[in-house]
mmCIF file of C-alpha atoms in Angstrom:
data_model
loop_
_atom_site.group_PDB
_atom_site.id
_atom_site.type_symbol
_atom_site.label_atom_id
_atom_site.label_comp_id
_atom_site.label_asym_id
_atom_site.label_seq_id
_atom_site.Cartn_x
_atom_site.Cartn_y
_atom_site.Cartn_z
ATOM 1 C CA MET A 859 79.373 59.255 141.338
ATOM 2 C CA THR A 860 75.602 59.907 142.064
ATOM 3 C CA ASP A 861 75.127 63.443 141.631
ATOM 4 C CA ALA A 862 73.827 63.526 145.266
ATOM 5 C CA ILE A 863 75.497 66.999 145.771
ATOM 6 C CA THR A 864 73.827 70.454 144.671
ATOM 7 C CA VAL A 865 76.099 73.624 144.605
ATOM 8 C CA GLU A 866 74.499 77.225 144.093
ATOM 9 C CA LYS A 867 76.596 80.312 144.258
ATOM 10 C CA GLU A 868 75.395 84.155 145.070
ATOM 11 C CA ASP A 869 77.094 86.749 146.817
ATOM 12 C CA ARG A 870 80.484 85.006 147.828
ATOM 13 C CA ILE A 871 78.142 82.167 149.329
ATOM 14 C CA ALA A 872 78.212 78.727 148.150
ATOM 15 C CA TRP A 873 75.150 76.799 149.253
ATOM 16 C CA VAL A 874 75.521 73.239 149.623
ATOM 17 C CA TYR A 875 72.961 71.044 149.522
ATOM 18 C CA ILE A 876 72.734 67.150 150.087
ATOM 19 C CA ASP A 877 70.215 66.365 147.276
ATOM 20 C CA ARG A 878 68.113 63.178 148.230
ATOM 21 C CA PRO A 879 64.826 64.352 149.421
ATOM 22 C CA LYS A 880 63.316 60.693 148.770
ATOM 23 C CA ALA A 881 65.682 59.005 151.356
ATOM 24 C CA MET A 882 65.567 61.966 153.575
ATOM 25 C CA ASN A 883 68.723 62.828 152.728
ATOM 26 C CA SER A 884 70.177 60.079 154.222
ATOM 27 C CA ILE A 885 74.182 59.524 153.646
ATOM 28 C CA GLU A 886 75.946 56.581 151.691
ATOM 29 C CA PRO A 887 79.561 56.226 150.208
ATOM 30 C CA ASP A 888 78.987 57.728 146.932
ATOM 31 C CA THR A 889 77.623 60.830 148.619
ATOM 32 C CA MET A 890 80.742 61.048 150.978
ATOM 33 C CA LYS A 891 82.852 61.022 148.136
ATOM 34 C CA GLU A 892 80.905 63.702 146.389
ATOM 35 C CA MET A 893 80.836 65.712 149.186
ATOM 36 C CA HIS A 894 84.981 65.213 149.409
ATOM 37 C CA GLY A 895 85.128 66.860 145.883
ATOM 38 C CA VAL A 896 82.714 69.699 146.797
ATOM 39 C CA PHE A 897 84.413 70.992 149.584
ATOM 40 C CA GLN A 898 87.929 70.671 148.037
ATOM 41 C CA ALA A 899 87.259 72.713 145.170
ATOM 42 C CA LEU A 900 85.062 75.378 147.191
ATOM 43 C CA GLY A 901 87.923 75.262 149.559
ATOM 44 C CA GLU A 902 90.096 76.373 146.598
ATOM 45 C CA ASP A 903 87.637 78.955 145.301
ATOM 46 C CA ASP A 904 88.937 82.463 145.672
ATOM 47 C CA ASP A 905 84.962 83.637 144.898
ATOM 48 C CA VAL A 906 83.626 81.579 147.846
ATOM 49 C CA ALA A 907 84.080 83.247 151.323
ATOM 50 C CA VAL A 908 81.450 81.288 153.241
ATOM 51 C CA ILE A 909 79.689 77.591 152.643
ATOM 52 C CA VAL A 910 76.018 77.047 153.836
ATOM 53 C CA LEU A 911 75.416 73.245 154.332
ATOM 54 C CA ALA A 912 71.482 72.214 154.053
ATOM 55 C CA GLY A 913 69.740 69.353 152.943
ATOM 56 C CA ALA A 914 67.315 69.495 149.811
ATOM 57 C CA GLY A 915 63.363 69.364 150.863
ATOM 58 C CA LYS A 916 61.945 69.074 154.140
ATOM 59 C CA HIS A 917 64.662 67.618 156.182
ATOM 60 C CA PHE A 918 68.603 67.934 157.071
ATOM 61 C CA GLY A 919 69.234 64.707 156.979
ATOM 62 C CA ALA A 920 68.227 61.371 158.726
ATOM 63 C CA GLY A 921 71.861 60.236 159.142
ATOM 64 C CA TYR A 922 73.628 56.984 156.944
ATOM 65 C CA ASP A 923 71.310 55.282 154.660
ATOM 66 C CA LEU A 924 70.291 52.256 156.376
ATOM 67 C CA LYS A 925 68.795 50.757 153.362
ATOM 68 C CA PHE A 926 72.383 50.796 152.034
ATOM 69 C CA ASP A 927 74.537 47.390 152.347
ATOM 70 C CA TRP A 928 77.228 48.633 154.475
ATOM 71 C CA THR A 929 78.380 45.246 155.486
ATOM 72 C CA GLY A 930 78.273 44.077 151.914
ATOM 73 C CA HIS A 931 80.465 46.798 151.209
ATOM 74 C CA TYR A 932 82.794 46.992 153.694
ATOM 75 C CA GLY A 933 82.827 43.373 155.071
ATOM 76 C CA ASN A 934 81.289 42.204 158.710
ATOM 77 C CA THR A 935 84.800 42.438 160.458
ATOM 78 C CA VAL A 936 86.058 44.712 163.058
ATOM 79 C CA LEU A 937 88.618 45.722 160.185
ATOM 80 C CA GLY A 938 85.795 46.010 157.725
ATOM 81 C CA TRP A 939 83.590 48.531 160.359
ATOM 82 C CA ARG A 940 86.644 50.523 161.197
ATOM 83 C CA LYS A 941 87.244 51.331 157.633
ATOM 84 C CA MET A 942 83.629 52.424 157.430
ATOM 85 C CA LEU A 943 83.671 54.580 160.484
ATOM 86 C CA GLN A 944 87.042 56.109 159.642
ATOM 87 C CA GLU A 945 85.440 56.688 156.015
ATOM 88 C CA CYS A 946 82.195 58.415 157.975
ATOM 89 C CA VAL A 947 84.356 60.481 160.186
ATOM 90 C CA ASP A 948 86.231 61.634 157.552
ATOM 91 C CA PHE A 949 83.211 62.707 155.621
ATOM 92 C CA GLU A 950 81.926 64.628 159.016
ATOM 93 C CA PHE A 951 85.245 66.100 159.374
ATOM 94 C CA LEU A 952 84.988 68.009 155.830
ATOM 95 C CA PRO A 953 83.134 71.460 157.716
ATOM 96 C CA TRP A 954 85.595 71.366 160.542
ATOM 97 C CA ASP A 955 88.547 70.985 158.296
ATOM 98 C CA CYS A 956 87.344 73.324 155.463
ATOM 99 C CA GLN A 957 89.627 76.575 155.553
ATOM 100 C CA LYS A 958 86.301 78.734 155.425
ATOM 101 C CA PRO A 959 83.507 79.168 157.711
ATOM 102 C CA VAL A 960 80.794 76.407 157.220
ATOM 103 C CA ILE A 961 77.126 77.278 158.311
ATOM 104 C CA ALA A 962 74.538 74.373 158.929
ATOM 105 C CA MET A 963 71.188 75.199 157.781
ATOM 106 C CA VAL A 964 68.836 72.766 159.787
ATOM 107 C CA ARG A 965 64.888 72.223 159.182
ATOM 108 C CA GLY A 966 63.223 68.890 159.947
ATOM 109 C CA TYR A 967 65.095 65.962 160.982
ATOM 110 C CA CYS A 968 68.787 66.167 161.853
ATOM 111 C CA LEU A 969 69.495 62.457 162.755
ATOM 112 C CA ALA A 970 72.949 60.559 163.630
ATOM 113 C CA GLY A 971 75.584 61.246 160.784
ATOM 114 C CA SER A 972 73.780 64.250 159.695
ATOM 115 C CA CYS A 973 73.574 65.422 163.493
ATOM 116 C CA GLU A 974 77.238 65.201 163.532
ATOM 117 C CA LEU A 975 77.885 67.052 160.488
ATOM 118 C CA ALA A 976 76.057 69.952 161.777
ATOM 119 C CA MET A 977 77.755 70.014 165.108
ATOM 120 C CA MET A 978 80.947 69.825 163.017
ATOM 121 C CA SER A 979 79.774 73.057 161.038
ATOM 122 C CA CYS A 980 80.895 76.376 162.590
ATOM 123 C CA ILE A 981 77.680 77.575 163.283
ATOM 124 C CA THR A 982 74.218 75.889 162.995
ATOM 125 C CA ILE A 983 70.875 77.815 162.407
ATOM 126 C CA ALA A 984 67.806 75.799 162.757
ATOM 127 C CA SER A 985 63.757 76.192 162.086
ATOM 128 C CA GLU A 986 61.454 76.102 164.821
ATOM 129 C CA ASP A 987 60.295 72.558 163.437
ATOM 130 C CA ALA A 988 63.692 70.843 163.558
ATOM 131 C CA LYS A 989 64.381 67.771 165.508
ATOM 132 C CA PHE A 990 68.020 66.616 166.252
ATOM 133 C CA GLY A 991 69.353 63.473 167.952
ATOM 134 C CA GLU A 992 71.802 60.544 167.987
ATOM 135 C CA PRO A 993 69.349 57.266 167.974
ATOM 136 C CA GLU A 994 72.200 54.818 167.037
ATOM 137 C CA ILE A 995 72.683 53.118 170.557
ATOM 138 C CA ARG A 996 69.069 51.914 169.786
ATOM 139 C CA PHE A 997 70.250 50.123 167.001
ATOM 140 C CA SER A 998 73.444 48.321 168.921
ATOM 141 C CA THR A 999 75.916 50.616 167.446
ATOM 142 C CA SER A 1000 77.342 54.348 168.088
ATOM 143 C CA PRO A 1001 78.218 57.498 166.164
ATOM 144 C CA PRO A 1002 81.216 57.212 164.223
ATOM 145 C CA ALA A 1003 82.228 60.747 165.835
ATOM 146 C CA ILE A 1004 81.599 61.274 169.403
ATOM 147 C CA VAL A 1005 81.561 64.932 168.731
ATOM 148 C CA MET A 1006 78.290 65.703 170.967
ATOM 149 C CA PRO A 1007 80.186 66.065 174.080
ATOM 150 C CA TRP A 1008 82.430 68.785 173.247
ATOM 151 C CA ILE A 1009 79.821 70.864 172.083
ATOM 152 C CA VAL A 1010 76.848 70.378 174.720
ATOM 153 C CA GLY A 1011 79.032 68.772 178.042
ATOM 154 C CA LEU A 1012 79.585 65.493 179.150
ATOM 155 C CA LYS A 1013 76.319 65.362 181.312
ATOM 156 C CA LYS A 1014 74.024 66.364 178.433
ATOM 157 C CA ALA A 1015 75.708 64.125 176.151
ATOM 158 C CA ARG A 1016 75.662 61.062 178.038
ATOM 159 C CA GLU A 1017 71.726 61.800 178.521
ATOM 160 C CA LEU A 1018 70.999 61.978 174.778
ATOM 161 C CA LEU A 1019 73.727 59.187 173.644
ATOM 162 C CA TYR A 1020 72.589 56.742 176.278
ATOM 163 C CA THR A 1021 68.889 57.035 175.390
ATOM 164 C CA GLY A 1022 69.312 57.565 171.760
ATOM 165 C CA ASP A 1023 65.984 60.275 172.345
ATOM 166 C CA LEU A 1024 65.848 63.080 170.119
ATOM 167 C CA ILE A 1025 65.400 66.720 171.236
ATOM 168 C CA ASP A 1026 63.471 69.912 169.303
ATOM 169 C CA ALA A 1027 65.508 72.832 168.163
ATOM 170 C CA ALA A 1028 64.397 74.962 171.363
ATOM 171 C CA GLU A 1029 66.001 72.712 173.658
ATOM 172 C CA ALA A 1030 69.120 72.458 171.160
ATOM 173 C CA HIS A 1031 69.678 76.038 171.352
ATOM 174 C CA ARG A 1032 69.343 75.773 175.129
ATOM 175 C CA ILE A 1033 72.048 73.226 175.467
ATOM 176 C CA GLY A 1034 74.534 74.878 172.977
ATOM 177 C CA MET A 1035 73.931 72.493 170.115
ATOM 178 C CA VAL A 1036 72.243 75.304 167.966
ATOM 179 C CA ASN A 1037 73.078 79.184 167.562
ATOM 180 C CA LYS A 1038 69.929 80.606 166.451
ATOM 181 C CA VAL A 1039 66.329 79.324 165.876
ATOM 182 C CA VAL A 1040 64.019 80.985 163.538
ATOM 183 C CA PRO A 1041 60.452 80.222 162.103
ATOM 184 C CA GLU A 1042 60.461 78.021 159.067
ATOM 185 C CA ALA A 1043 59.478 80.728 156.807
ATOM 186 C CA ASP A 1044 62.332 82.703 157.748
ATOM 187 C CA LEU A 1045 65.376 80.165 157.776
ATOM 188 C CA GLU A 1046 66.868 80.993 154.299
ATOM 189 C CA ALA A 1047 66.840 84.593 154.694
ATOM 190 C CA GLU A 1048 68.265 84.462 158.149
ATOM 191 C CA THR A 1049 71.048 82.120 157.321
ATOM 192 C CA ARG A 1050 71.667 84.537 154.033
ATOM 193 C CA LYS A 1051 71.993 87.472 156.350
ATOM 194 C CA LEU A 1052 74.450 85.929 158.626
ATOM 195 C CA ALA A 1053 76.557 84.454 155.905
ATOM 196 C CA LYS A 1054 76.445 87.659 153.857
ATOM 197 C CA ARG A 1055 77.739 89.204 157.326
ATOM 198 C CA ILE A 1056 80.429 86.340 157.656
ATOM 199 C CA ALA A 1057 81.658 87.258 153.897
ATOM 200 C CA ALA A 1058 81.924 91.044 154.527
ATOM 201 C CA ILE A 1059 85.121 89.629 156.870
ATOM 202 C CA SER A 1060 88.285 89.332 155.178
ATOM 203 C CA PRO A 1061 89.499 85.753 153.825
ATOM 204 C CA GLU A 1062 92.619 86.030 155.860
ATOM 205 C CA GLY A 1063 90.840 87.088 159.399
ATOM 206 C CA LEU A 1064 88.527 84.057 158.906
ATOM 207 C CA LEU A 1065 90.966 81.564 157.863
ATOM 208 C CA THR A 1066 93.179 82.437 160.807
ATOM 209 C CA THR A 1067 90.364 82.845 163.299
ATOM 210 C CA LYS A 1068 88.521 79.544 162.269
ATOM 211 C CA SER A 1069 92.554 77.625 162.132
ATOM 212 C CA SER A 1070 93.081 79.128 165.979
ATOM 213 C CA ILE A 1071 89.635 78.055 167.056
ATOM 214 C CA ASN A 1072 90.319 74.607 165.885
ATOM 215 C CA GLN A 1073 93.313 74.301 167.023
ATOM 216 C CA THR A 1074 92.416 75.079 170.370
ATOM 217 C CA ALA A 1075 89.989 71.900 170.671
ATOM 218 C CA GLU A 1076 92.292 69.896 169.157
ATOM 219 C CA ILE A 1077 95.147 70.602 171.688
ATOM 220 C CA ALA A 1078 92.756 69.861 174.118
ATOM 221 C CA GLY A 1079 92.082 66.479 172.768
ATOM 222 C CA PHE A 1080 89.309 66.718 170.338
ATOM 223 C CA ARG A 1081 90.362 64.928 167.334
ATOM 224 C CA THR A 1082 92.723 61.882 169.423
ATOM 225 C CA SER A 1083 89.128 61.447 171.209
ATOM 226 C CA ILE A 1084 87.462 61.115 168.151
ATOM 227 C CA ALA A 1085 90.026 58.744 166.752
ATOM 228 C CA TYR A 1086 89.647 56.319 170.158
ATOM 229 C CA GLY A 1087 85.743 56.054 169.410
ATOM 230 C CA ILE A 1088 86.682 54.894 165.817
ATOM 231 C CA ASN A 1089 88.261 51.900 167.454
ATOM 232 C CA GLN A 1090 85.534 51.445 170.118
ATOM 233 C CA GLY A 1091 82.814 51.877 167.665
ATOM 234 C CA ALA A 1092 84.357 49.089 165.144
ATOM 235 C CA MET A 1093 84.199 46.448 167.790
ATOM 236 C CA LEU A 1094 80.473 47.247 168.961
ATOM 237 C CA ASP A 1095 79.265 47.110 165.081
ATOM 238 C CA ALA A 1096 80.770 44.117 164.706
ATOM 239 C CA SER A 1097 79.067 42.536 167.694
ATOM 240 C CA GLU A 1098 75.552 40.826 166.800
ATOM 241 C CA THR A 1099 73.461 42.033 170.253
ATOM 242 C CA GLN A 1100 70.281 40.163 170.866
ATOM 243 C CA ALA A 1101 68.490 43.847 169.740
ATOM 244 C CA LEU A 1102 70.390 43.757 166.433
ATOM 245 C CA LYS A 1103 69.789 40.195 165.775
ATOM 246 C CA GLU A 1104 65.829 40.815 166.432
ATOM 247 C CA PHE A 1105 65.928 43.765 164.590
ATOM 248 C CA SER A 1106 67.955 42.142 161.482
ATOM 249 C CA ARG A 1107 65.011 39.226 161.583
ATOM 250 C CA ILE A 1108 62.286 41.548 161.210
ATOM 251 C CA ARG A 1109 63.916 43.409 158.577
ATOM 252 C CA GLU A 1110 64.426 40.339 156.682
ATOM 253 C CA ALA A 1111 60.997 39.235 157.152
ATOM 254 C CA GLU A 1112 58.853 42.137 156.920
ATOM 255 C CA GLY A 1113 61.288 45.404 156.026
ATOM 256 C CA LEU A 1114 63.332 48.094 157.292
ATOM 257 C CA THR A 1115 60.286 50.286 157.978
ATOM 258 C CA ALA A 1116 58.891 47.505 160.388
ATOM 259 C CA ALA A 1117 62.033 46.574 161.997
ATOM 260 C CA ILE A 1118 62.653 50.484 162.814
ATOM 261 C CA ARG A 1119 58.454 50.529 164.054
ATOM 262 C CA TRP A 1120 59.651 47.431 166.262
ATOM 263 C CA ARG A 1121 62.490 49.261 167.919
ATOM 264 C CA GLU A 1122 61.384 52.423 168.321
ATOM 265 C CA SER A 1123 57.783 51.252 170.061
ATOM 266 C CA GLN A 1124 60.438 49.620 172.980
ATOM 267 C CA PHE A 1125 61.065 53.620 173.721
ATOM 268 C CA GLU A 1126 57.747 55.185 173.851
#
């Protein structure tokens, strides 16, 4: 384990932090395994009514860690990529599957897998400086969980997923990705205030209401559509597009930062 997850408890609220600030709270397999254990324990903890999910430091998260050797870990085959995507989706479903309400508290960057994690949470509160987006398509890959259409609708999801563009907190609120936007200085206080209000509801009421809402989406095909996306994404990730070949060449020769700068410069 990496000790990448920090948990604090107060007033029947559990504050769960992805604690990798030097890596912008990016996600890798050990972090995913650790989070599974944390959510299982909190789900069974009768002293916890609400979970707040956040990132330590300045950012909620930059998505999956591009410095991690995903190919070496899972293998560069369709089956290897499918296994990776399935494990990522299982991780992203943790806030959804937890029987207790989960509030995502977002500041700074909330990108890619981290953005999906926030969307899978029951409620999202963001600071005014937050930035949201799914830039994966620029690097010849796709989100493990195509959850965005279910949150913001087909038209806006197509725009954001086709371009990889980022949006600010105000736009995320306008399209329904975020419940509330507050000044950075007020983010923790506003999140705590909402969490306390929810924690005052009976556990039975929260459990049945959350499960009913989730079941409505799942009857409509939510989980099935994401499962389909895993198979499609595995074939894309195993493909060597021209953009991916050049990105990999620059990364090998000049480093990850230079490769990202090269790719992002084409969208300025």
